[in-house]
Each structure stands twice: as C-alpha cells, then as structure tokens.
C-alpha positions as protocol buffer text, in pm:
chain_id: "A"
residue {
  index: 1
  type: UNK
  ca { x: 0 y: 0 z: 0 }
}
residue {
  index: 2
  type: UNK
  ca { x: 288 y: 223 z: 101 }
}
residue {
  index: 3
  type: UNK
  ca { x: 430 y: 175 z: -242 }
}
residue {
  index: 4
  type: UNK
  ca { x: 54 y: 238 z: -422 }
}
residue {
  index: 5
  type: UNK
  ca { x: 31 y: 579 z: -218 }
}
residue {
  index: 6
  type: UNK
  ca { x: 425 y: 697 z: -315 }
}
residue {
  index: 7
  type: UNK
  ca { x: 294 y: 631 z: -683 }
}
residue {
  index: 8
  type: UNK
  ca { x: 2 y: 832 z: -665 }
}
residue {
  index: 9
  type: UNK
  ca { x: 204 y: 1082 z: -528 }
}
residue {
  index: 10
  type: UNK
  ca { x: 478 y: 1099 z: -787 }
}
residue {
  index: 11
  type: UNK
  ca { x: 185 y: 1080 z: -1080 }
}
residue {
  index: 12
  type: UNK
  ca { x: 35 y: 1374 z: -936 }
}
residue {
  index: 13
  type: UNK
  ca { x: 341 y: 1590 z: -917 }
}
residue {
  index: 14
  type: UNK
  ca { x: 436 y: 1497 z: -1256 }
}
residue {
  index: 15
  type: UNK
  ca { x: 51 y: 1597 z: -1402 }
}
residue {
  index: 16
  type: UNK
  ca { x: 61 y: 1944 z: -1199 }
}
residue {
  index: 17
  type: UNK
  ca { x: 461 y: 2056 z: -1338 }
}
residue {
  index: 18
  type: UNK
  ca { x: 303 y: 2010 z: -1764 }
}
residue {
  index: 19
  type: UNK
  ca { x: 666 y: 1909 z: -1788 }
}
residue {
  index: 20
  type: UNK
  ca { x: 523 y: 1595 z: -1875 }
}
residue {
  index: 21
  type: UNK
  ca { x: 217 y: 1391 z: -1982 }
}
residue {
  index: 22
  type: UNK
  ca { x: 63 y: 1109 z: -1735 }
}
residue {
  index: 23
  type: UNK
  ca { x: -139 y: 881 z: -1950 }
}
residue {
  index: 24
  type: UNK
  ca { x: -305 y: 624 z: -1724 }
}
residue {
  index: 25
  type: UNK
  ca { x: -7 y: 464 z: -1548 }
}
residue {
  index: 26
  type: UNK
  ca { x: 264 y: 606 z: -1737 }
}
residue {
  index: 27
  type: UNK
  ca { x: 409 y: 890 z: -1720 }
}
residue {
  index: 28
  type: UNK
  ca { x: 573 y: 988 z: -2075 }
}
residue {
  index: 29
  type: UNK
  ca { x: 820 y: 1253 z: -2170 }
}
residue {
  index: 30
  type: UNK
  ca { x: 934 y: 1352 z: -2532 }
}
residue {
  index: 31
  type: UNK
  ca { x: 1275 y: 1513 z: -2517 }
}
residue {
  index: 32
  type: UNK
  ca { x: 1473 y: 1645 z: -2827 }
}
residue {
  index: 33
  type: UNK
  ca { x: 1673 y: 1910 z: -2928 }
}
residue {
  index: 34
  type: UNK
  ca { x: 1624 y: 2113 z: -3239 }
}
residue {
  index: 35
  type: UNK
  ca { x: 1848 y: 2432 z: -3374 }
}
residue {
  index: 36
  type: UNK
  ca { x: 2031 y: 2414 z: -3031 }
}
residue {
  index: 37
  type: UNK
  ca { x: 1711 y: 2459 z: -2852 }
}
residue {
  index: 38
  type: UNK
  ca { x: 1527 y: 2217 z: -2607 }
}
residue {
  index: 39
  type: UNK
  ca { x: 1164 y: 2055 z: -2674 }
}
residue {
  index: 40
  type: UNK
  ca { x: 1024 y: 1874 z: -2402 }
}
residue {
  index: 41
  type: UNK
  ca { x: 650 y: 1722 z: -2553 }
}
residue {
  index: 42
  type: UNK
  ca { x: 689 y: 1971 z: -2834 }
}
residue {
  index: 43
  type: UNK
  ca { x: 705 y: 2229 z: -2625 }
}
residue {
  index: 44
  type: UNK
  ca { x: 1060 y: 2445 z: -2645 }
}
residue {
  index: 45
  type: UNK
  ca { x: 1107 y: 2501 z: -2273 }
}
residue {
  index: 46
  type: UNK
  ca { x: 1420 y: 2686 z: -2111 }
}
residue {
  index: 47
  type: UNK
  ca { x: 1716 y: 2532 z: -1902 }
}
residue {
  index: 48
  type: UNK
  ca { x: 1548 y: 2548 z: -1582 }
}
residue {
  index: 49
  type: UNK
  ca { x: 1255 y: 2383 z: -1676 }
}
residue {
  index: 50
  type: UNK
  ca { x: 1458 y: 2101 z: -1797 }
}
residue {
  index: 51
  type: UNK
  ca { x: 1676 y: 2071 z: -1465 }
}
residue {
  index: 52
  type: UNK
  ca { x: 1306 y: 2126 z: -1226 }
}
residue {
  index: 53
  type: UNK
  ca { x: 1215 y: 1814 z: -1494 }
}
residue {
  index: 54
  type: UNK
  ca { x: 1476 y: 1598 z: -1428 }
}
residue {
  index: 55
  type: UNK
  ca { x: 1510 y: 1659 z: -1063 }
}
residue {
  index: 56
  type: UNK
  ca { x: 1124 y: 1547 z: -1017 }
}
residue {
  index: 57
  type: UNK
  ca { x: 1224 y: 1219 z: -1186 }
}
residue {
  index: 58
  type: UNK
  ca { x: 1501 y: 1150 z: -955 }
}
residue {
  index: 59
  type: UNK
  ca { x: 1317 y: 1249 z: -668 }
}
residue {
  index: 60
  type: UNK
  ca { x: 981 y: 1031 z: -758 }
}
residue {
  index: 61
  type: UNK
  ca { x: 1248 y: 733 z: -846 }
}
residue {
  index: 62
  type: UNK
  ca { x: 1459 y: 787 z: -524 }
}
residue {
  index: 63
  type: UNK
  ca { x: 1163 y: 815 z: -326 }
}
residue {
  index: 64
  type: UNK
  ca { x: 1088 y: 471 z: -466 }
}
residue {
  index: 65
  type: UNK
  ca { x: 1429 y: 325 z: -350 }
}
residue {
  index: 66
  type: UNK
  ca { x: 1552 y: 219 z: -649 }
}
C-alpha cells in the first residue's frame, strides 16, 4: 500500500509541473533538441525547466528506493 500511495504521489506531481504527460499509469516525456534549442512534448522550454524536470524524476524514483 505504502508503495501504491508513493505512486500516486509521484503521478500527481508529474501531471501538476506540464513538464510531462501522465497517460493512465505512465508517465511519458518527449525530449529532443532542435536548432540548439530544447523541446520537451513539443514544447521548447528553457534550461530550468529542464533541470526542475529531471530533478522530479530522480526524486519520484529515489523516493521509490531504487
């Protein structure tokens, strides 16, 4: 149950930051780079949205002990 609840919790932070998209039980994430500029789901988005991105992975998989 503990581990239900700390995935609830990481789906919901990732659907509130629009960093990425949470489609039933996955969250998904389209990253590429184009004319030296970063698109994250199509959307160009700056270098602190990318590093608030990837810290809220590694927080919602660290919180998961793995």
């Amino acid at each position: 149950q503990i581990a239900a609840q700390q995935i609830a919790e990481i789906m919901d932070q990732a659907q509130s930051s629009n960093l990425v998209k949470v489609d039933g039980t996955a969250i998904k994430l389209k990253l590429s780079v184009e004319n030296g500029k970063v698109h994250l789901n199509g959307r160009e988005v700056s270098e602190t949205e990318m590093q608030n991105a990837l810290f809220m992975l590694m927080l919602g998989i660290s919180s998961m002990g793995l």
